[in-house]
Amino acid sequence: MALQILAAQCSVCGACEFECPNAAIKFKKGAYRIDPSLCTECEGFHDSPQCVEVCPVPDTCVPARPAA
Amino acid sequence: MNDTVISLDALKIGSRETLAASVAGGCSSSTCGSAAGPADMPPQIWEKVKDHPCYSEEAHHYFARMHVAVAPACNIQCNYCNRKYDCSNESRPGVVSERLTPEQAARKVIAVANEVPQLSVLGIAGPGDGAYDWRKTRATFDLVRAALPDIRLCLSSNGLSLPDHLDELAEMAIGHVTLTINMIDPQIGTAIYPWIFWKGKRRTGLEASRILHERQMQSLEGLVARDILVKVNSVMIPGINDRHLLEVNRVVKAKGAFLHNIMPLISAPEHGTAYGMAGQRGPTAAELKALQDACAGGANLMRHCRQCRADAVGLLGEDRGQEFTMELVPETIRYDPSKRQAYREWVAREREDRRSAATQAQAVTGGTVAADTPPMLAAVCTRGGGRINQHFGHAKEFQLFEVDAKGVRFITHRRADNYCIGGEGIEDRLDAVIETLAGVPIILCAKIGDCPCASLAAAGIEAIDAYAHDYIETSLLDLYRQRHRQAERRATRA
Ligand code: SF4
Ligand code: SF4
Ligand code: SF4
């Protein structure tokens, strides 16, 4: 499983980008995106997903919906 | 004296003034700072503050600073901040700054340095925390230092991450750091900070405020130990930390802060901040002043910082930020040091001249007016240079001074929105200006129209333009002396 960023809510502060232990978060075309193939939900590094812990906007870093 | 005035104007780039004038409010920090001159502090300290408009009241007449918003990430949440807008740390809430990459920021600084010879300081002051978003802060400072070796670098931070970079800051010769410290009692902090991000975890409540407080004290002590000048900013939040700030003032002074700046909370529901939504109010001007007065004698109090936009550019009450948005900055740009050099040489001479003129005038006034004569309060319209050189109708703010036999003291600035739009005075704006000047019997300006002059007179305010383009101190001392003589004559006649 991976997380995703809800772009409409994101304040584009970039805090998640440098807290991510897997460098899974990148700034592309004006928005921060999580690469689901790199995101491990921080397993092995931290008890909880760092992007969720640091993000200032509630419910912006959330579990990715499985692709429809 | 007049040719020096012209040289100031010649150096000022006036072409896009209309654009600048359209930006409300603007850069501030300028009248804040220590009023002291070189005679009042050790030479190594004067060396550091003499061209920093925020740290020296004397320097704000000549030098400008600019901010770039390069470090938007933050590691704490304050109840007065909404991240969609600028942080209120050193800027007004509700205005979004232009976010730049370090490369863009460096180009912008060079563009401004080429056009604004007064530029002496580059600050990184939010939105976000420059010490937390350190890679971008460091990259920006390094690029700018390489291009403009003589610019002063200034950083503003909440202090949580700052202790990790103390040695780097010293190595990079960052001379000035602003810490925002709103409490020294974590219990009070719980009403200000809902959470902090610390060592991989979001912390809340007392734990959050305790860690933040400890790190802030480490920052302050570590900076002072490295001879970096520290300004402490505190946001005054009525009912939460207002009385507590007296204690904060005492402690930060004891730990070696150079300046303490108490700013009012700016809070409204439309800012979308936790305080705004909860109806927490900001202090009234009277409450703020009472607290500042109570703190006098603590750390040098920065009297009236005008909370500025995080990407403000300019001198005094002006913000020329809109002239230098990124699309107006060329792709490749070379720094041309000639204007700034010429300006600095001019400032050195002008300062000398101004100081000796003021000393002379002071000696004359001190010799003719008895020491116990009551002081005179007057407002001044100025565009910088320590001179009365602004048209009344162009003034966005008035600087208030008090004169007596002991000399001239800066008291405060009062904001006035420009009543003169397109050359036409609008009546109700003038009323607002008159309200702003309540209790001030005299205003000195470079020029004033007949109409506003009559309206001011009707409100009991005397407008004088006889000192146009003269030095503020010299003029005030002269006027004070004259008024004193008139009063004496009346007394002998009676
Ligand atoms: S959950 Fe962890 S690994 Fe995944 S994007 Fe967020 S910080 Fe990176
Ligand atoms: S931390 Fe949150 S608000 Fe900031 S860039 Fe990441 S997702 Fe956006
Ligand atoms: S960071 Fe603060 S002290 Fe430094 S230049 Fe900006 S306003 Fe002035």
XYZ file of C-alpha atoms and ligand atoms in Angstrom:
586
model
C 0.000 0.000 0.000
C 1.043 3.535 -0.583
C -0.109 7.006 0.289
C -1.239 9.802 -1.990
C -1.460 13.576 -1.727
C -4.780 15.250 -2.415
C -3.499 18.050 -4.603
C -6.543 20.283 -4.143
C -5.772 20.627 -0.424
C -1.984 20.658 -0.540
C -0.382 23.989 0.393
C 2.742 23.061 -1.620
C 5.006 23.610 1.375
C 7.271 20.687 0.520
C 7.768 19.501 4.105
C 6.723 15.964 3.183
C 9.265 15.877 0.354
C 12.266 16.104 2.587
C 10.858 14.072 5.436
C 10.131 11.079 3.207
C 12.765 8.412 3.937
C 12.278 6.827 0.499
C 12.457 9.985 -1.619
C 9.060 8.963 -2.929
C 7.686 12.487 -3.045
C 8.583 14.745 -5.963
C 7.528 18.142 -7.179
C 6.250 17.867 -10.729
C 4.170 20.288 -12.764
C 3.342 22.514 -9.831
C 2.253 19.770 -7.419
C 3.757 17.289 -4.974
C 3.094 13.660 -5.868
C 3.894 10.362 -4.162
C 5.384 7.664 -6.363
C 3.435 4.585 -5.227
C 6.235 2.273 -6.310
C 8.632 3.928 -3.853
C 6.307 4.587 -0.908
C 6.492 1.950 1.822
C 4.313 3.874 4.279
C 7.622 4.467 6.011
C 7.949 0.841 7.108
C 11.333 0.046 8.497
C 12.108 3.700 9.141
C 9.372 5.125 11.316
C 6.340 4.015 13.290
C 4.060 6.237 11.273
C 4.053 7.794 7.799
C 6.221 10.917 7.952
C 4.235 12.804 5.332
C 1.102 12.443 7.460
C 2.925 13.499 10.622
C 4.400 16.666 9.147
C 1.662 17.812 6.772
C -0.007 20.989 8.053
C -3.273 20.378 6.208
C -5.451 17.674 7.794
C -6.402 14.699 5.590
C -4.144 15.654 2.713
C -1.724 12.713 2.799
C -4.114 9.749 2.732
C -4.067 6.078 1.718
C -4.075 5.770 -2.064
C -7.242 4.422 -3.533
C -6.525 1.319 -5.571
C -6.538 2.270 -9.242
C -10.000 1.735 -10.643
C 22.052 71.397 1.490
C 19.858 71.249 -1.537
C 22.278 69.483 -3.826
C 22.515 66.547 -1.462
C 18.759 66.218 -1.747
C 19.050 66.006 -5.487
C 21.701 63.357 -5.288
C 19.393 61.214 -3.175
C 16.684 61.612 -5.778
C 19.044 60.885 -8.629
C 20.002 57.627 -7.013
C 16.453 56.640 -6.378
C 14.917 54.870 -9.303
C 11.628 56.656 -9.773
C 10.400 55.183 -13.027
C 8.036 52.618 -11.603
C 6.946 54.457 -8.532
C 3.327 54.270 -9.563
C 3.523 50.506 -9.424
C 5.086 50.621 -6.011
C 2.459 53.042 -4.801
C -0.272 50.593 -5.667
C 0.997 48.157 -3.075
C -0.668 48.722 0.234
C 1.155 49.113 3.499
C 4.503 47.621 2.884
C 7.855 47.031 4.258
C 8.405 47.952 7.715
C 10.762 47.116 10.427
C 12.345 50.364 9.429
C 11.515 52.650 12.286
C 12.084 49.854 14.683
C 15.352 49.086 16.180
C 17.657 50.753 18.505
C 17.597 54.536 18.203
C 21.193 54.632 19.222
C 24.036 55.862 17.060
C 27.723 54.906 17.045
C 28.359 56.802 20.269
C 25.973 54.601 22.255
C 27.312 51.109 21.603
C 30.557 49.190 21.261
C 32.135 49.621 17.794
C 31.832 45.940 16.838
C 28.064 46.081 17.464
C 27.651 49.361 15.573
C 29.525 47.751 12.665
C 26.798 45.087 12.578
C 23.733 47.302 12.872
C 24.778 50.440 11.038
C 23.302 49.323 7.727
C 20.524 47.045 8.981
C 17.247 48.954 8.857
C 15.536 46.622 11.314
C 18.200 46.776 13.981
C 19.105 50.437 13.912
C 16.676 53.324 13.965
C 19.419 55.462 12.488
C 20.064 53.042 9.617
C 16.433 52.810 8.588
C 16.657 56.284 7.133
C 19.157 55.071 4.544
C 18.963 51.352 3.978
C 16.460 48.882 2.661
C 16.004 45.185 3.060
C 14.287 42.585 0.982
C 12.821 39.199 1.697
C 12.584 36.152 -0.495
C 10.154 33.340 0.244
C 12.264 30.276 -0.527
C 11.603 28.009 2.452
C 7.881 27.293 2.751
C 8.067 24.127 4.873
C 7.436 24.493 8.584
C 7.822 22.192 11.557
C 5.321 23.721 13.939
C 1.758 24.942 13.791
C 0.843 28.268 15.365
C -2.763 29.172 16.048
C -2.254 32.523 14.328
C -1.031 30.998 11.104
C -2.824 29.628 8.100
C -0.321 27.933 5.822
C -2.181 28.855 2.714
C -1.067 32.404 3.406
C 2.079 33.901 4.796
C 3.055 33.124 8.296
C 2.533 35.977 10.722
C 5.976 35.424 12.089
C 7.375 38.430 10.246
C 4.674 39.229 7.806
C 1.075 40.192 7.508
C -1.352 37.335 7.309
C -3.663 37.089 4.374
C -1.147 37.923 1.675
C 0.551 35.228 -0.307
C 4.178 35.723 -1.195
C 5.788 34.641 -4.405
C 7.579 31.343 -3.831
C 10.971 31.045 -5.412
C 13.650 28.447 -5.936
C 17.085 29.428 -4.582
C 18.291 30.180 -8.146
C 15.308 32.417 -8.845
C 15.761 34.139 -5.511
C 19.406 34.892 -6.235
C 18.504 36.375 -9.610
C 15.839 38.498 -7.989
C 18.250 39.811 -5.361
C 20.697 40.861 -8.081
C 17.916 42.567 -10.041
C 16.895 44.507 -6.938
C 20.500 45.390 -6.043
C 20.961 46.825 -9.531
C 17.887 49.041 -9.182
C 17.704 49.859 -5.483
C 21.076 51.091 -4.243
C 19.733 51.307 -0.682
C 19.550 47.508 -0.492
C 21.710 46.247 2.357
C 19.956 43.209 3.819
C 18.489 39.988 2.476
C 16.149 38.227 4.857
C 14.485 34.832 4.756
C 11.463 35.122 6.977
C 8.712 32.800 5.953
C 6.230 31.641 5.042
C 7.679 28.521 6.591
C 10.759 28.160 8.719
C 14.133 28.814 7.128
C 16.019 26.793 9.706
C 13.791 23.749 9.168
C 13.745 24.057 5.352
C 17.488 24.504 5.680
C 18.739 23.170 2.338
C 16.856 25.845 0.427
C 17.832 28.571 2.873
C 21.480 27.600 2.733
C 21.509 27.346 -1.081
C 19.925 30.790 -1.391
C 22.336 32.431 1.020
C 25.327 30.779 -0.668
C 24.294 31.919 -4.153
C 23.602 35.473 -3.009
C 26.812 35.706 -1.002
C 28.803 34.636 -4.050
C 27.228 37.351 -6.199
C 27.043 40.141 -3.605
C 29.722 39.604 -0.972
C 28.814 42.690 1.046
C 25.110 42.033 1.589
C 23.938 41.219 5.102
C 22.105 37.949 5.512
C 19.303 37.657 7.982
C 17.249 34.646 9.045
C 14.017 34.392 10.928
C 12.989 31.193 12.713
C 10.787 29.617 15.348
C 13.936 28.094 16.841
C 12.956 24.435 16.804
C 15.522 23.359 14.195
C 17.921 26.235 14.581
C 20.263 24.641 17.167
C 21.250 22.093 14.485
C 22.715 24.829 12.289
C 24.414 27.158 14.762
C 27.963 26.467 13.607
C 27.004 26.707 9.946
C 25.296 30.052 10.583
C 28.471 31.363 12.174
C 30.637 30.014 9.326
C 28.376 31.596 6.741
C 28.689 34.919 8.593
C 24.942 35.274 9.107
C 25.005 38.306 11.356
C 21.362 38.560 12.373
C 18.716 36.076 13.427
C 15.153 36.736 14.502
C 13.552 34.224 16.844
C 9.826 34.202 17.392
C 9.339 33.497 21.099
C 5.796 33.808 22.382
C 6.227 32.150 25.762
C 8.729 30.817 28.244
C 6.111 28.772 30.072
C 5.061 25.638 28.158
C 1.663 25.737 29.853
C 0.959 29.009 28.050
C 2.407 27.516 24.880
C -0.363 24.928 24.777
C -2.822 27.703 23.900
C -0.580 28.934 21.067
C 0.895 25.813 19.458
C -1.421 22.882 18.703
C 1.484 20.699 17.520
C 5.102 20.473 16.507
C 6.890 17.931 14.301
C 9.873 16.608 16.197
C 12.051 13.553 15.608
C 9.668 11.827 13.231
C 6.523 12.427 15.263
C 3.825 14.983 15.644
C 3.761 16.111 19.296
C 0.902 17.944 20.910
C -0.015 19.597 24.189
C 2.487 20.237 26.920
C 5.108 17.955 25.376
C 5.135 20.049 22.170
C 5.484 23.349 23.966
C 8.107 22.024 26.338
C 10.335 20.823 23.488
C 9.798 24.043 21.546
C 10.644 26.153 24.576
C 13.837 24.217 25.290
C 14.979 24.491 21.685
C 14.193 28.204 21.563
C 16.332 28.830 24.630
C 19.147 26.735 23.099
C 18.860 28.816 19.930
C 19.033 32.104 21.790
C 21.973 31.052 23.921
C 23.841 29.444 21.013
C 23.428 32.502 18.798
C 24.514 34.914 21.507
C 27.539 32.717 22.241
C 28.522 33.012 18.556
C 28.143 36.805 18.529
C 25.156 36.671 16.195
C 22.746 39.505 16.959
C 19.336 38.230 17.990
C 16.044 39.993 17.664
C 13.175 38.330 19.477
C 9.687 38.725 18.046
C 6.672 38.079 20.226
C 3.080 38.101 19.109
C 0.856 39.688 21.744
C -2.280 37.591 22.170
C -4.753 39.151 24.634
C -5.812 36.810 27.409
C -3.161 34.247 26.444
C 0.342 35.663 26.674
C -0.142 39.413 27.091
C 1.000 39.757 30.678
C 3.385 36.855 30.308
C 5.372 38.819 27.700
C 6.785 40.974 30.499
C 8.433 37.842 31.800
C 9.554 36.875 28.277
C 11.098 40.329 27.901
C 13.041 39.925 31.136
C 14.347 36.476 30.238
C 15.355 37.162 26.631
C 17.163 40.274 27.737
C 19.011 38.374 30.442
C 20.047 35.809 27.828
C 21.481 38.475 25.576
C 18.840 39.338 22.936
C 19.720 42.627 21.250
C 16.151 43.679 20.527
C 12.692 42.611 21.546
C 9.832 43.328 19.186
C 6.312 42.914 20.526
C 3.826 42.813 17.695
C 0.056 42.707 17.876
C -1.834 39.584 16.854
C -3.649 40.273 13.607
C -6.719 38.129 13.619
C -9.891 37.941 11.571
C -12.156 35.024 10.649
C -11.392 35.465 6.938
C -7.705 34.651 7.549
C -8.800 31.099 8.280
C -6.461 30.779 11.253
C -7.420 28.878 14.400
C -7.524 32.159 16.337
C -9.441 33.892 13.576
C -12.107 31.183 13.549
C -12.330 31.084 17.343
C -12.888 34.831 17.540
C -9.627 35.495 19.378
C -9.063 39.230 19.095
C -5.843 41.157 18.637
C -4.771 43.837 21.120
C -5.858 47.456 20.805
C -3.222 50.090 20.120
C -3.549 51.228 23.754
C -3.045 47.698 25.112
C 0.014 47.224 22.929
C 1.485 50.514 24.043
C 0.815 49.782 27.716
C 2.685 46.489 27.396
C 5.552 48.095 25.501
C 5.800 50.828 28.123
C 5.795 48.258 30.892
C 8.670 46.485 29.140
C 10.765 49.627 28.680
C 14.080 49.064 30.365
C 14.005 45.410 29.391
C 15.681 44.321 26.162
C 15.868 47.257 23.747
C 12.300 47.426 22.675
C 11.633 47.657 18.997
C 8.825 50.112 19.221
C 6.842 49.864 16.098
C 7.717 47.194 13.686
C 5.258 47.356 10.815
C 4.628 43.717 10.197
C 5.752 43.338 6.646
C 5.051 41.040 3.753
C 7.426 38.146 3.490
C 8.488 39.257 0.017
C 8.575 42.965 0.694
C 11.253 45.044 -0.997
C 11.990 48.535 0.070
C 12.805 51.377 2.353
C 10.622 52.917 5.044
C 6.901 52.369 4.598
C 7.253 51.381 0.965
C 6.966 47.983 -0.612
C 8.314 47.751 -4.118
C 7.904 43.984 -4.195
C 5.508 44.111 -7.115
C 8.168 45.686 -9.322
C 10.335 42.642 -8.955
C 8.034 39.697 -9.427
C 9.774 36.811 -11.133
C 8.349 37.408 -14.586
C 9.906 40.879 -14.530
C 13.352 39.548 -13.631
C 15.499 38.662 -16.681
C 16.775 35.103 -17.231
C 20.404 36.118 -17.052
C 21.512 39.043 -15.027
C 24.818 40.519 -13.955
C 25.403 42.433 -10.785
C 26.522 45.995 -11.325
C 28.042 47.250 -8.082
C 28.515 50.868 -9.161
C 25.182 52.253 -7.920
C 25.354 50.651 -4.531
C 28.938 51.779 -4.092
C 28.145 55.359 -5.026
C 25.166 55.264 -2.692
C 27.200 53.955 0.220
C 29.780 56.677 -0.205
C 27.039 59.264 -0.329
C 25.434 57.838 2.822
C 28.700 57.992 4.718
C 29.042 61.717 3.954
C 25.367 62.471 4.484
C 25.308 60.719 7.846
C 28.301 62.676 9.018
C 26.670 65.922 7.886
C 23.344 65.097 9.450
C 24.900 64.147 12.722
C 26.987 67.288 13.028
C 24.018 69.482 12.019
C 21.900 67.813 14.700
C 24.616 68.163 17.330
C 24.956 71.846 16.530
C 21.218 72.502 16.613
C 21.031 70.554 19.842
C 23.697 72.729 21.437
C 21.878 75.920 20.431
C 18.492 74.692 21.660
C 19.905 73.230 24.853
C 21.542 76.626 25.504
C 18.426 78.744 24.931
C 15.569 76.621 26.225
C 15.341 75.702 29.894
C 15.613 71.999 30.635
C 12.181 71.825 32.265
C 10.274 73.297 29.291
C 7.521 70.890 28.266
C 8.258 68.808 25.158
C 6.679 69.355 21.743
C 5.103 66.553 19.716
C 5.210 66.679 15.922
C 4.521 64.391 12.972
C 6.840 64.254 9.961
C 6.346 63.140 6.357
C 9.529 61.522 5.065
C 10.675 59.251 2.268
C 13.964 58.505 3.949
C 17.368 60.085 4.259
C 16.374 61.574 7.629
C 14.761 64.527 5.874
C 11.351 66.172 5.654
C 10.972 65.305 2.010
C 7.500 63.969 1.389
C 4.316 65.618 0.167
C 1.563 65.397 2.786
C -0.743 63.796 0.235
C 1.748 61.041 -0.578
C 2.407 60.020 2.985
C 1.361 56.485 3.812
C 2.583 56.916 7.323
C 3.650 59.669 9.661
C 6.619 59.481 11.957
C 6.066 61.028 15.368
C 8.845 62.776 17.226
C 9.126 64.446 20.580
C 11.489 67.406 21.065
C 12.697 69.104 24.193
C 15.882 70.692 25.469
C 17.440 67.237 25.732
C 16.957 66.519 22.028
C 14.734 64.774 19.495
C 13.282 61.327 20.101
C 11.462 59.059 17.696
C 8.185 57.980 19.314
C 6.262 55.892 16.828
C 4.933 55.749 13.319
C 1.262 56.070 12.536
C -0.134 54.562 9.439
C -2.263 56.615 7.123
C -3.620 55.267 3.963
C -2.778 57.409 1.037
C -5.582 59.907 0.833
C -4.363 61.356 -2.407
C -5.451 59.171 -5.279
C -4.489 60.413 -8.739
C -3.756 63.854 -7.357
C -7.236 64.373 -5.985
C -7.747 64.575 -2.269
C -10.747 62.568 -1.220
C -12.607 64.008 1.723
C -13.262 60.966 3.886
C -9.695 59.747 3.501
C -8.564 63.093 4.829
C -10.889 62.611 7.783
C -9.197 59.291 8.453
C -5.790 60.962 8.318
C -6.955 63.611 10.775
C -8.115 60.874 13.090
C -4.718 59.212 12.791
C -3.084 62.464 13.852
C -5.252 62.851 16.950
C -3.290 64.512 19.719
C -0.510 65.687 17.393
C -0.575 69.497 17.094
C 2.028 69.927 14.331
C 2.857 68.187 11.090
C 5.935 68.890 8.974
C 5.942 67.992 5.297
C 7.650 69.007 2.051
C 4.448 70.407 0.574
C 0.730 70.477 1.256
C -2.288 71.694 -0.699
C -4.417 74.607 0.541
C -7.494 72.477 1.072
C -6.031 69.779 3.294
C -4.049 72.473 5.087
C -7.288 74.277 5.987
C -9.010 71.049 7.054
C -6.076 70.189 9.279
C -6.143 73.687 10.782
C -9.850 73.286 11.488
C -8.991 70.115 13.388
C -6.362 71.983 15.385
C -3.367 70.594 13.507
C -0.854 73.034 12.123
C 0.810 71.957 8.870
C 4.225 73.454 8.141
C 6.146 73.092 4.863
C 8.799 75.725 5.591
C 11.345 73.004 6.422
C 10.947 71.187 3.126
C 13.939 68.899 2.412
C 15.770 69.805 5.619
C 16.952 67.295 8.199
C 14.275 66.139 10.616
C 16.207 66.703 13.838
C 17.579 70.117 12.902
C 14.160 71.358 11.796
C 12.375 70.120 14.884
C 14.941 71.688 17.177
C 14.666 74.969 15.301
C 10.887 74.966 15.457
C 10.935 74.089 19.130
C 13.282 76.979 19.819
C 11.073 79.415 17.876
C 7.927 78.294 19.629
C 9.645 78.657 22.938
C 10.716 82.216 22.096
C 7.182 83.162 21.011
C 5.791 81.793 24.238
C 8.324 83.784 26.240
C 7.490 86.979 24.373
C 3.811 86.459 25.024
C 4.579 85.911 28.668
C 6.614 89.134 29.014
C 3.918 91.135 27.186
C 1.202 89.839 29.463
S 4.291 7.318 3.755
Fe 6.463 7.544 4.136
S 7.398 6.566 2.340
Fe 5.283 6.997 1.785
S 5.340 8.976 0.828
Fe 4.844 9.333 2.978
S 6.821 9.714 3.892
Fe 7.251 8.764 1.912
S 3.344 18.465 3.605
Fe 1.208 18.450 2.995
S 0.803 20.535 2.335
Fe 3.021 20.327 2.399
S 3.568 19.715 0.301
Fe 3.300 17.838 1.459
S 1.182 17.276 1.109
Fe 1.374 19.398 0.515
S 14.193 38.873 8.684
Fe 13.335 40.417 10.078
S 15.106 41.505 10.855
Fe 15.785 40.398 9.033
S 15.537 41.814 7.341
Fe 13.654 40.689 7.487
S 12.323 41.929 8.814
Fe 14.391 42.659 9.087
